Coordinates of C-alpha atoms in Angstrom, one line a residue:
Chain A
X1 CA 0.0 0.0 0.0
X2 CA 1.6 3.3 -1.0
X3 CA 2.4 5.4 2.1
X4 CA 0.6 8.5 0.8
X5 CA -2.9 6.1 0.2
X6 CA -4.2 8.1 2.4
X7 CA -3.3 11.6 2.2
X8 CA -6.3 13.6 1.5
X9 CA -5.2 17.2 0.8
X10 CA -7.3 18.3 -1.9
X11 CA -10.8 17.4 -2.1
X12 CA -12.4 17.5 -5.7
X13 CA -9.3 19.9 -6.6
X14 CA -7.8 19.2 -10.4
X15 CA -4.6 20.6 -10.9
X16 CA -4.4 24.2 -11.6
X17 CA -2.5 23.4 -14.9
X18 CA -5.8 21.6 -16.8
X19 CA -3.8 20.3 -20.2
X20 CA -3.7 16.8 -20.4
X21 CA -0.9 16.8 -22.5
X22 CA 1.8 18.5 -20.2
X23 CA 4.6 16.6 -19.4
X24 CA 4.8 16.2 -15.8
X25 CA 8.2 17.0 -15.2
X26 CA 10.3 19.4 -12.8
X27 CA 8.7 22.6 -14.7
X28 CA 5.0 21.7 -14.0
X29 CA 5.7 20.8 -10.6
X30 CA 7.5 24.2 -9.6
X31 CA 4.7 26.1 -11.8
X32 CA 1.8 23.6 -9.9
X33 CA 3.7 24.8 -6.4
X34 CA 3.9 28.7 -7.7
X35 CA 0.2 28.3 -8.4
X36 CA -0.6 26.3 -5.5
X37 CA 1.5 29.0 -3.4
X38 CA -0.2 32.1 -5.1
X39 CA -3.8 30.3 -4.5
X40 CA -3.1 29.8 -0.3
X41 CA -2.5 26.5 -1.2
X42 CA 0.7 25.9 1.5
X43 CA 0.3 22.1 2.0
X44 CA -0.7 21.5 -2.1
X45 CA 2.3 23.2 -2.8
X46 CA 5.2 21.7 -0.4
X47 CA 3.9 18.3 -2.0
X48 CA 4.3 19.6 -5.8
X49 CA 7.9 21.0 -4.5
X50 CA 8.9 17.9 -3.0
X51 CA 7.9 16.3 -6.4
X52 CA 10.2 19.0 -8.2
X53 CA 12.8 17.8 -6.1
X54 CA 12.2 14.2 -6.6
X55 CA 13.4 15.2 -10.6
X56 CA 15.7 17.2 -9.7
X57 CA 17.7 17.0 -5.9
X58 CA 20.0 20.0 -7.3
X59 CA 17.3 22.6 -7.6
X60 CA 17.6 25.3 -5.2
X61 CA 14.2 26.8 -5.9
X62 CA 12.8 23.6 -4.9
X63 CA 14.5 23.4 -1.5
X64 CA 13.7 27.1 -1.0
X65 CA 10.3 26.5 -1.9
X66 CA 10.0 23.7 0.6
X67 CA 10.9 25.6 3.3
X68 CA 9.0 28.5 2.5
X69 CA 6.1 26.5 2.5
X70 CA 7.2 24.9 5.7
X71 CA 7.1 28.3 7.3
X72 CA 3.8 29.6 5.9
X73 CA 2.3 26.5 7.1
X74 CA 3.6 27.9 10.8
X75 CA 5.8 24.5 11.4
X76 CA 9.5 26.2 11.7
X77 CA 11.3 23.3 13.7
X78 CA 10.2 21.3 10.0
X79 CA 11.2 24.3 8.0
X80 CA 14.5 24.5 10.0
X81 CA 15.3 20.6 9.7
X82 CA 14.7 21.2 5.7
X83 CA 16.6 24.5 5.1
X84 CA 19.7 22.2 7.2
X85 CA 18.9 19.8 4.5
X86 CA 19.2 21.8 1.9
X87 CA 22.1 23.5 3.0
X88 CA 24.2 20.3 3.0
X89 CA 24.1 20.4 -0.9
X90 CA 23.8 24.5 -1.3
X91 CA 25.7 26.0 1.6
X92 CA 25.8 29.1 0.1
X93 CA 23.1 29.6 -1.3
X94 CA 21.7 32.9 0.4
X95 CA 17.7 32.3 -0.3
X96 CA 18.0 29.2 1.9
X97 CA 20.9 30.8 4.6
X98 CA 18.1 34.1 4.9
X99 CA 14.7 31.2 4.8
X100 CA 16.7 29.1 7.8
X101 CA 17.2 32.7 9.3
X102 CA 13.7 33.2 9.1
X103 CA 12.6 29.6 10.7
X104 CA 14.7 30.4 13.7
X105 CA 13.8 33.5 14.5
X106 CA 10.2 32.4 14.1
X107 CA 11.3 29.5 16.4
X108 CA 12.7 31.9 19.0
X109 CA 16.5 31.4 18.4
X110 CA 17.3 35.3 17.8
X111 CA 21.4 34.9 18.1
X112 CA 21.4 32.0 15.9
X113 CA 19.0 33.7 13.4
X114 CA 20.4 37.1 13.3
X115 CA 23.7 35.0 12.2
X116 CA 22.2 33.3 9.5
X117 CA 20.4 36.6 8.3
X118 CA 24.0 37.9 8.1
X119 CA 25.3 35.3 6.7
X120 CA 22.4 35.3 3.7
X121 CA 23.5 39.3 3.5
X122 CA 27.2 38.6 3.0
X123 CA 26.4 36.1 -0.1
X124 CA 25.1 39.1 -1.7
X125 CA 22.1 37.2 -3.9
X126 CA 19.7 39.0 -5.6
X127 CA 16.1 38.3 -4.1
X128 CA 14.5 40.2 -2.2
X129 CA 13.7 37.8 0.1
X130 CA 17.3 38.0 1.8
X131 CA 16.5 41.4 3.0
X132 CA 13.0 40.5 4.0
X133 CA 14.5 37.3 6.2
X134 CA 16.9 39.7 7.7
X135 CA 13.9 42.5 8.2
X136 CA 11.8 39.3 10.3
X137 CA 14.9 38.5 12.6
X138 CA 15.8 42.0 13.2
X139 CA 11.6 42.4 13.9
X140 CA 11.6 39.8 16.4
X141 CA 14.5 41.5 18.2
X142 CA 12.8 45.0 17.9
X143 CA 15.8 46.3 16.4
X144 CA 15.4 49.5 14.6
X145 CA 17.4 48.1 11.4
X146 CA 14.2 46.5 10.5
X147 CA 13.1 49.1 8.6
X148 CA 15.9 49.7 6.4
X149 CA 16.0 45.6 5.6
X150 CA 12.5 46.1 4.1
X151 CA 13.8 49.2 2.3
X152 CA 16.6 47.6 0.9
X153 CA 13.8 45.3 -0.1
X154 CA 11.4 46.8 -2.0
X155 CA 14.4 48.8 -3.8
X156 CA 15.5 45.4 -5.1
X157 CA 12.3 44.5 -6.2
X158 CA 9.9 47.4 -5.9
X159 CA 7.3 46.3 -9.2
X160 CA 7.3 42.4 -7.5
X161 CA 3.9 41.6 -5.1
X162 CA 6.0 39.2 -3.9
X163 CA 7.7 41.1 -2.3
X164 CA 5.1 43.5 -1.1
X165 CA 3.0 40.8 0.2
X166 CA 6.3 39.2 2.4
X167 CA 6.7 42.6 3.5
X168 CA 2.7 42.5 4.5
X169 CA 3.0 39.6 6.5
X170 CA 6.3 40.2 8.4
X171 CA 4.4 43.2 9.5
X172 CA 1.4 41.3 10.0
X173 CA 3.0 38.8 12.2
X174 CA 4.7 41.2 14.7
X175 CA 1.6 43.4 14.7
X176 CA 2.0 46.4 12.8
X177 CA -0.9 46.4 11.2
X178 CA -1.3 49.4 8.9
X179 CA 1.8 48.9 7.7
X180 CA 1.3 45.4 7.0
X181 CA -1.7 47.1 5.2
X182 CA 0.1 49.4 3.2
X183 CA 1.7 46.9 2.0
X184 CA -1.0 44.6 0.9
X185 CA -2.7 47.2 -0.6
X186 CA 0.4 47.7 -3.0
X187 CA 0.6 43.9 -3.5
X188 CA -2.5 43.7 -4.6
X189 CA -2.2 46.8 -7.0
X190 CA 0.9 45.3 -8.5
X191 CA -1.2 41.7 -8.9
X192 CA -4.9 41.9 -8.6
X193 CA -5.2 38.3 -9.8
X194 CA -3.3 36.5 -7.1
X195 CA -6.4 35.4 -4.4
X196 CA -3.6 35.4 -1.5
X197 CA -3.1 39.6 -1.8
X198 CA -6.5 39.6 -1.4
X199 CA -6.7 37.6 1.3
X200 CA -3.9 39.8 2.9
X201 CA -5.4 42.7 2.5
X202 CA -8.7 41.4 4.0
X203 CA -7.0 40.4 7.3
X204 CA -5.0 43.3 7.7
X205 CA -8.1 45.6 7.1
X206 CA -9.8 43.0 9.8
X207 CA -7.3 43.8 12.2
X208 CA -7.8 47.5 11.1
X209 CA -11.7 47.3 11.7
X210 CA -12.3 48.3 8.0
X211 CA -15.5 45.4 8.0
X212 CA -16.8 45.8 4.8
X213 CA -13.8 46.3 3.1
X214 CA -12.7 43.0 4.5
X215 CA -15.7 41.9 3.5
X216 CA -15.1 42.7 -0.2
X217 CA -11.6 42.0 -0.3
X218 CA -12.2 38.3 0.8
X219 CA -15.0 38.1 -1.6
X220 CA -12.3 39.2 -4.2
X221 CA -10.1 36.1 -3.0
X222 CA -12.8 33.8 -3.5
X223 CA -13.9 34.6 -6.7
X224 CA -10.4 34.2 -7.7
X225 CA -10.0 30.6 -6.6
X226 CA -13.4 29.1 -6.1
X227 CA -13.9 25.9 -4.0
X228 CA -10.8 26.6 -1.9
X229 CA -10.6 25.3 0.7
X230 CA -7.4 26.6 2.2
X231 CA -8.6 30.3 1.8
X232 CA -12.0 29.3 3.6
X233 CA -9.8 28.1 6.2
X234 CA -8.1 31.0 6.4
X235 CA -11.1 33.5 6.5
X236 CA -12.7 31.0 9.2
X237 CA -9.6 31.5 11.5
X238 CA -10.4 35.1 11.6
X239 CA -13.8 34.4 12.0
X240 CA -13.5 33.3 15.2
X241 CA -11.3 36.2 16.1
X242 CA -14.0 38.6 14.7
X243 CA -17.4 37.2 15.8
X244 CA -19.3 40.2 13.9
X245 CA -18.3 38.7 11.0
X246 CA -20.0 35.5 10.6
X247 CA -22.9 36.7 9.1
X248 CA -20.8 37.6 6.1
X249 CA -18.5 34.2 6.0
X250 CA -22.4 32.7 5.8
X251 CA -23.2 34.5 3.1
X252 CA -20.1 34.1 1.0
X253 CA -19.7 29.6 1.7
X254 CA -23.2 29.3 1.8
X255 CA -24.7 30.2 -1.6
Chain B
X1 CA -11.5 13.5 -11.7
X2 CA -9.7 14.9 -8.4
X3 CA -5.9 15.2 -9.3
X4 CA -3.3 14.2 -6.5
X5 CA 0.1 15.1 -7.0
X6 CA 2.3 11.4 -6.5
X7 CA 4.4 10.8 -3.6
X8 CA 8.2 12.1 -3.2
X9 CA 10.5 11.0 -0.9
X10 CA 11.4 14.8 -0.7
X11 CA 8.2 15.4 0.9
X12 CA 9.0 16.2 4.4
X13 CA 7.7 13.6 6.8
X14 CA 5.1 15.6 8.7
X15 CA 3.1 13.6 5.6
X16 CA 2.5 10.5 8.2
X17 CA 0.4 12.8 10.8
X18 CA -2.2 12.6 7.9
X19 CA -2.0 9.2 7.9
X20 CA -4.0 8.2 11.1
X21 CA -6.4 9.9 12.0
X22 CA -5.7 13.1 9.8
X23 CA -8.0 12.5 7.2
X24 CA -10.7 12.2 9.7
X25 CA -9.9 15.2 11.2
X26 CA -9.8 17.0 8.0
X27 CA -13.5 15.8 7.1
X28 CA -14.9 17.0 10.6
X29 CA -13.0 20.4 9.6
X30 CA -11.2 20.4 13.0
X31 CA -8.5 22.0 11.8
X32 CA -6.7 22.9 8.3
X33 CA -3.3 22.8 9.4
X34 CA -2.9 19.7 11.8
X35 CA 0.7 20.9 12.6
X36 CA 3.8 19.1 14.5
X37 CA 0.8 17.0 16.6
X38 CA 0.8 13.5 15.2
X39 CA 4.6 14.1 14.1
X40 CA 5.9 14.9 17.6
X41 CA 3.7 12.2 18.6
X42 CA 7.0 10.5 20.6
X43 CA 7.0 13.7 23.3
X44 CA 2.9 14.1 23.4
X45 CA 2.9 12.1 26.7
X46 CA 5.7 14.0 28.3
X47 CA 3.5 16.8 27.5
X48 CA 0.4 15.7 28.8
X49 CA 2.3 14.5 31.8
X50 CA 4.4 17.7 33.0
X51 CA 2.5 20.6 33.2
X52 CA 3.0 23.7 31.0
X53 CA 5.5 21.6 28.6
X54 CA 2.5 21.7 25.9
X55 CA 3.6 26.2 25.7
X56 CA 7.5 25.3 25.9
X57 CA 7.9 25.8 22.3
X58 CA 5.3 28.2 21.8
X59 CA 5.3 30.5 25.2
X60 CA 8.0 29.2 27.2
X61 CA 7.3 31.8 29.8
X62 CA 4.0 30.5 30.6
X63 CA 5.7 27.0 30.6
X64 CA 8.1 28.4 33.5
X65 CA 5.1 30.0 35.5
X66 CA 3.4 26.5 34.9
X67 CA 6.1 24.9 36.4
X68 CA 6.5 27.0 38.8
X69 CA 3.6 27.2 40.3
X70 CA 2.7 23.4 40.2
X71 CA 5.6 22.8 41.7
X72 CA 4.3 25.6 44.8
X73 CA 1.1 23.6 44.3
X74 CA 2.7 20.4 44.9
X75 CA 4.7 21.1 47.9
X76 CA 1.6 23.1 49.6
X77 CA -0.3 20.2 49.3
X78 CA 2.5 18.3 50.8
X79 CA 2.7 20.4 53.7
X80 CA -0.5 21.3 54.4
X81 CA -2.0 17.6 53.6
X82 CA -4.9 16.9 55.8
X83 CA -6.3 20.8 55.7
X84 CA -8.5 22.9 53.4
X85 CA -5.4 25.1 52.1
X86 CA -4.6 21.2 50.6
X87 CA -7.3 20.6 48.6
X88 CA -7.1 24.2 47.1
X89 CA -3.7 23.5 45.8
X90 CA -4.5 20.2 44.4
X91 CA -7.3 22.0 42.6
X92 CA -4.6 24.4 41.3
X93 CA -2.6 21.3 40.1
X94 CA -5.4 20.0 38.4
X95 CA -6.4 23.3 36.7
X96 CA -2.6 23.6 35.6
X97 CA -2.6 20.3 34.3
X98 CA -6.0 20.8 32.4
X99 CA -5.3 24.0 30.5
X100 CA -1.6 22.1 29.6
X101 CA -3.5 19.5 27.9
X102 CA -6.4 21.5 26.4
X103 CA -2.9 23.7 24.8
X104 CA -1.3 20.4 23.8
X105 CA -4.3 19.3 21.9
X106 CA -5.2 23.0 20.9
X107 CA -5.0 22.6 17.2
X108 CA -7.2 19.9 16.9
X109 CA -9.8 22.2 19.4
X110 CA -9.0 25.2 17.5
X111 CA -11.9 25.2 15.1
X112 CA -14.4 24.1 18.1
X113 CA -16.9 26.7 19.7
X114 CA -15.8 28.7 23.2
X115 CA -18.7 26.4 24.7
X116 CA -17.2 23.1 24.1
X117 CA -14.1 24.3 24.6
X118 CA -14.9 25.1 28.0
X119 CA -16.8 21.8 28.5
X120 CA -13.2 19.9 27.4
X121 CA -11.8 21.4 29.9
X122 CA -13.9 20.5 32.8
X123 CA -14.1 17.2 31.5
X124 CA -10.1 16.8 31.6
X125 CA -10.2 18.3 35.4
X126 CA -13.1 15.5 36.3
X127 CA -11.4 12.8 34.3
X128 CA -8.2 14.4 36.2
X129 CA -9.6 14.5 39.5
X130 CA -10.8 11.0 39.4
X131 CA -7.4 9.8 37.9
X132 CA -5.9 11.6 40.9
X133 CA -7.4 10.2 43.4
X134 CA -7.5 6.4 42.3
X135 CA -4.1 7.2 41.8
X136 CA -3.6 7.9 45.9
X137 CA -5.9 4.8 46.3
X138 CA -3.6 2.9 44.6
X139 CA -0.3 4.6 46.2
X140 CA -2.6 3.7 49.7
X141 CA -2.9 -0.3 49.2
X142 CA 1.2 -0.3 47.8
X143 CA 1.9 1.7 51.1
X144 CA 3.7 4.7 49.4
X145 CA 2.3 7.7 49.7
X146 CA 0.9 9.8 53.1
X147 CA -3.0 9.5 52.9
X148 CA -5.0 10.8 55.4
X149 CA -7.6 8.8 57.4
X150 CA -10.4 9.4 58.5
X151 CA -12.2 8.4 62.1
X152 CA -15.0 10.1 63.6
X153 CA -13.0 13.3 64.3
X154 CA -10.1 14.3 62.8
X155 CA -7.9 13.7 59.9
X156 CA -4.7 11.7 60.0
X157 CA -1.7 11.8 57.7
X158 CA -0.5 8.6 57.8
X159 CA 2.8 7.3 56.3
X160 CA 2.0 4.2 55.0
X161 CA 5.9 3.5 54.1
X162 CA 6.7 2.9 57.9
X163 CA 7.6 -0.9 58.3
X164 CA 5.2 -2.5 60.5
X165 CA 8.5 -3.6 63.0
X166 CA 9.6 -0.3 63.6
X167 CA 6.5 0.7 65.3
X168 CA 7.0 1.1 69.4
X169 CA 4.7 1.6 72.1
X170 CA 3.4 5.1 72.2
X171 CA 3.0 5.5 68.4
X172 CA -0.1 6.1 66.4
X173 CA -1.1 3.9 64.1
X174 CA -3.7 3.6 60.9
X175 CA -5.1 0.2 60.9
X176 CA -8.3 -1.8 58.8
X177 CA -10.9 -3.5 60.3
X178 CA -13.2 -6.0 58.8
X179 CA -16.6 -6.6 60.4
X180 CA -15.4 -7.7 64.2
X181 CA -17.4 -9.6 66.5
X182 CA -16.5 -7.7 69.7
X183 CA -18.7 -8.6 72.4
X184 CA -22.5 -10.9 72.1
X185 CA -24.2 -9.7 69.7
X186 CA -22.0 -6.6 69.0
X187 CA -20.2 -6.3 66.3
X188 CA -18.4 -3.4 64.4
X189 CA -18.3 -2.1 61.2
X190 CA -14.9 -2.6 58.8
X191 CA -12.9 0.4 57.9
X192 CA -10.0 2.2 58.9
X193 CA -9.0 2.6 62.4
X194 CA -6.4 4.9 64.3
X195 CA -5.5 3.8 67.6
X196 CA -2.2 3.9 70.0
X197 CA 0.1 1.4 70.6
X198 CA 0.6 0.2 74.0
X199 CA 2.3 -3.4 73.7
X200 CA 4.1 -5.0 71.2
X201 CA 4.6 -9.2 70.6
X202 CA 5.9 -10.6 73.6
X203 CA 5.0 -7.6 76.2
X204 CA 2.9 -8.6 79.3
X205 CA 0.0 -7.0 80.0
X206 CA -2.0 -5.8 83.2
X207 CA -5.4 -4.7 83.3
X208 CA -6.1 -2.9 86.7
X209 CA -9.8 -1.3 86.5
X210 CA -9.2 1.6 84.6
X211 CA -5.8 1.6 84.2
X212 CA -3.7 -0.8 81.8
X213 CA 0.0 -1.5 82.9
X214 CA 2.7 -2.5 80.5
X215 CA 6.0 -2.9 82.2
X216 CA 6.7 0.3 83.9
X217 CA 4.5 2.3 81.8
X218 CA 0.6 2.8 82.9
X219 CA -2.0 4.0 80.3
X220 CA -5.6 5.3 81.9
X221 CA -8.8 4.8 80.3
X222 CA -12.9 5.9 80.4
X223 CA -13.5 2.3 81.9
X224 CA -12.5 -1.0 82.3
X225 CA -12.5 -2.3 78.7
X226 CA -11.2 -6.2 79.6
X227 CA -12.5 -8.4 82.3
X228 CA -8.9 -10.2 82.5
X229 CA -6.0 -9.5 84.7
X230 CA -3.4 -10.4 82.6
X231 CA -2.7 -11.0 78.9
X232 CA 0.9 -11.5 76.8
X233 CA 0.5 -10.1 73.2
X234 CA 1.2 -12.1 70.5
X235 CA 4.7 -12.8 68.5
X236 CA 4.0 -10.4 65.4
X237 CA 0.8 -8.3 66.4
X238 CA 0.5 -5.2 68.2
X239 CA -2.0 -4.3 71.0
X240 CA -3.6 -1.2 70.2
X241 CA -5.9 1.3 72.0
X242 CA -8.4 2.5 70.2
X243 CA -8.9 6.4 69.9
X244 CA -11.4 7.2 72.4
X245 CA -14.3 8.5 71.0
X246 CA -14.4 4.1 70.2
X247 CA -15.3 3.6 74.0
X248 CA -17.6 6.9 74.0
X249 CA -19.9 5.3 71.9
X250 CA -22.9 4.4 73.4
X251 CA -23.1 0.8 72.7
X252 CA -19.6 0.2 73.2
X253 CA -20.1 1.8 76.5
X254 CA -21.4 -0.9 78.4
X255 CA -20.2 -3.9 76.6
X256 CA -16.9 -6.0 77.4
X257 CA -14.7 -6.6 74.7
X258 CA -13.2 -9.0 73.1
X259 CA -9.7 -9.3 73.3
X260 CA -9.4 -9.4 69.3
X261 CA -11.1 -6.0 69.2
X262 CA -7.1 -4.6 70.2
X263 CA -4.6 -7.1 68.0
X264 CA -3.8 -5.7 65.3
X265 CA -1.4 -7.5 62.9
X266 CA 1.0 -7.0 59.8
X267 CA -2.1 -7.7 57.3
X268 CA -4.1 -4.7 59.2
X269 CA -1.7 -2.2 59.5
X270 CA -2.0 0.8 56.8
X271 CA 0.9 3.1 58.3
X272 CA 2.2 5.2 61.3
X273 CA 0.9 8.3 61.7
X274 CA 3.8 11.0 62.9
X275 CA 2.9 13.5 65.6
X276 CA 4.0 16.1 63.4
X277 CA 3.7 16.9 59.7
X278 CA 5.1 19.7 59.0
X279 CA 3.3 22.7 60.5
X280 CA 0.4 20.6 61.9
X281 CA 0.6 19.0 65.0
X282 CA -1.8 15.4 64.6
X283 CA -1.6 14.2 68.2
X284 CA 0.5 14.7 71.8

């Protein structure tokens, strides 16, 4: 019996590439995780990185993926024990040094992730994400350098929603929620059909107490990606934070 | 057709907390993102077991004021075992261990209503409670643990590790009764019993009215409670004088005992009960 029989991650969801005829390789497994990513789909796509890997063990996006995934799904012991992994065969590789920089200083271990942040800086690569690691740790020691990692940031990539939206949730996550705002709203400017700006934006302008245009910036997420069920997740978690705003959730999953 | 991408090997092994049990959490929609649980399921007991462990990786803070104040917990209800102040820091034990376990299984609670949240968690402090206190009932038959007794008025602490051979004349003792013929027609109900020693195996006895003489010591009490002059205890039983309120009661008042009413041997004895435990003084 295979030992992922069982795994049920995706109820009635078909691929989000539809053409039979694609070749299932390493490219339609990264695209399926960028997709799956992009769609709130965290779990969908750690499994279509993994399968990337499983073509290809050298590819660095892969690994990175992984462990980006690893932290969005909130498991950073995992996402640490994978960055480790992955920096056995690319131990320079600064996307990985800043994304294990990231895992520990969302684990708690500031010294050892302010190190690895530095490290990721001295490699001198060219995503932004570097920066943005290096913004998180320096967040999470409410160091005033923060700032100026999320500037050097945006410079690097300032027409990316990427970007924008990483900036988003490190703000989100320590709790500087207009900011976090800001930067959602520009994320979704920059790519209005990505359902996971939208989603952003919604729970930052939740936390703001802007209600309706939570409201409409959810619905915007789920008419993006219909039938998903990681975004209803999502917008049920802060459901339950915001009570006032089940009659809305109702309307939207109910129809 | 529902597509499912194939298995890797690259796929970190979290995948296995899906494998039992997962799927059935994910249809009752407990939670979307079942987390380390299952995967970390080699330390679940420890965390279910020590209190506060279940924030260590989360809030270690509140794992150290957990601890901390268990541990307070636990050695007030040491030291004040037998009072009210006790059973107030057992209930803060129990409260500490409940909202540890409630956090350890948190993300399979966290889609559940406040309601049954709060209905969990007074069904882990019963389910606690109970555990608890079978678990002293145990510790009580294996002899391990202080338990306190109960007779008509007060409450014993009895240290049921005390080998039965160490006990002298003059000590206090915890012992069991079954249902005792003690005079015609007068029997008395099994339980536990505290009483003092006054003669161990081999001690000669001497009953003089009121008083009871045991070598050079003399022991006084309500009335004459044996119609016998003389009696030499047993090899490898005790005789013991039951606490007083015993005699006071009216049907024992008249009555003459029989002399098995005040042997008490190794199969009866619970444990000796010191004069002091800690602040509280149990007898003079």
């Amino acid at each position: 019996m295979s030992r992922f029989s069982n795994l049920e991650f995706e109820d009635g969801f078909d691929s989000f590439q539809q053409d039979q005829t694609l070749l299932k390789d390493e490219a339609f497994y990264l695209k399926e995780a960028r997709l799956g990513f992009e769609n709130a789909k965290f779990e969908y796509a750690l499994r279509a990185y993994a399968k990337a890997l499983e073509f290809n063990p050298m590819s660095s996006v892969a690994w990175a993926g992984q462990v980006q995934m690893l932290i969005e799904l909130g498991e950073y012991k995992e996402a640490k024990l994978w960055a480790e992994k992955a920096l056995e065969r690319f131990p320079n590789n600064s996307e990985i040094l800043s994304l294990k920089a990231m895992a520990l200083g969302r684990y708690g271990d500031l010294d050892a992730a302010l190190a690895y942040a530095d490290a990721a800086v001295e490699e001198r690569g060219e995503s932004p994400i570097i920066w943005l690691a290096r913004a998180d740790v320096l967040m999470a020691r409410k160091e005033k350098m923060a700032e100026y990692s999320i500037e050097r940031a945006i410079v690097m990539a300032p027409e990316d929603w990427f970007a924008h939206w990483m900036v988003s949730k490190i703000y989100y996550f320590y709790k500087y929620f207009l900011k976090a705002f800001k930067s959602a709203k520009k994320a979704v400017e920059l790519a209005p059909s990505v359902p996971i700006c939208w989603l952003q934006l919604g729970v930052c302008q939740l936390e703001l107490g802007m209600i309706s245009q939570a409201h409409l910036s959810f619905q915007s997420a789920v008419e993006l990606s219909p039938s998903n069920r990681e975004i209803e997740n999502i917008i049920h978690k802060y459901d339950r934070k915001h009570s006032h705003f089940r009659g809305f959730l109702r309307k939207i999953f109910e129809r | 057709m529902a597509y499912k991408i194939p298995e890797s090997p690259y796929y970190p092994p979290r995948a296995k907390l899906f494998r039992r049990g997962g799927c059935f959490f994910n249809k009752l929609r407990f939670v979307p993102n079942i987390g380390g649980f299952f995967y970390e399921h080699r330390f679940v007991l420890f965390k279910i077991l020590i209190p506060g462990l279940s924030f260590k990786e989360v809030k270690p803070i509140i794992y150290r004021i957990i601890l901390i104040l268990y541990c307070a917990s636990l050695v007030g209800f040491i030291l004040l075992l037998g009072t009210g102040w006790s059973a107030a820091a057992f209930s803060i034990m129990v409260f500490l261990h409940s909202i540890s376990i409630i956090n350890c299984f948190g993300s399979l609670l966290s889609r559940l209503r406040v309601k049954i949240k709060v209905g969990f968690a007074i069904l882990i402090s019963v389910i606690l409670t109970m555990f608890c206190s079978s678990f002293i009932q145990i510790l009580d038959r294996t002899f391990l643990f202080p338990v306190r007794y109960k007779d008509s008025k007060n409450w014993y602490i009895v240290l049921s590790i005390t080998d039965f051979k160490k006990i002298e004349p003059g000590d206090k003792i915890a012992y069991y009764r079954g249902r005792l013929k003690v005079a015609n027609a007068v029997y008395i109900e099994r339980g536990r019993y505290v009483g003092t020693v006054i003669a161990k195996g081999g001690d000669k006895i001497e009953f003089k009215g009121k008083f009871i003489k045991v070598e050079d010591r003399i022991y006084a009490t309500s009335r004459p409670i044996l119609n016998i002059n003389e009696f030499v205890v047993p090899k490898n039983d005790l005789f013991v004088l039951p606490d007083e309120e015993c005699f006071e009661s009216s049907i024992f008042k008249t009555i003459e005992f029989d002399i098995k009413f005040f042997l008490v041997d190794e199969n009866d004895y619970r444990g000796y009960i010191p004069k002091k435990w800690f602040c509280k003084r149990q007898y003079y």
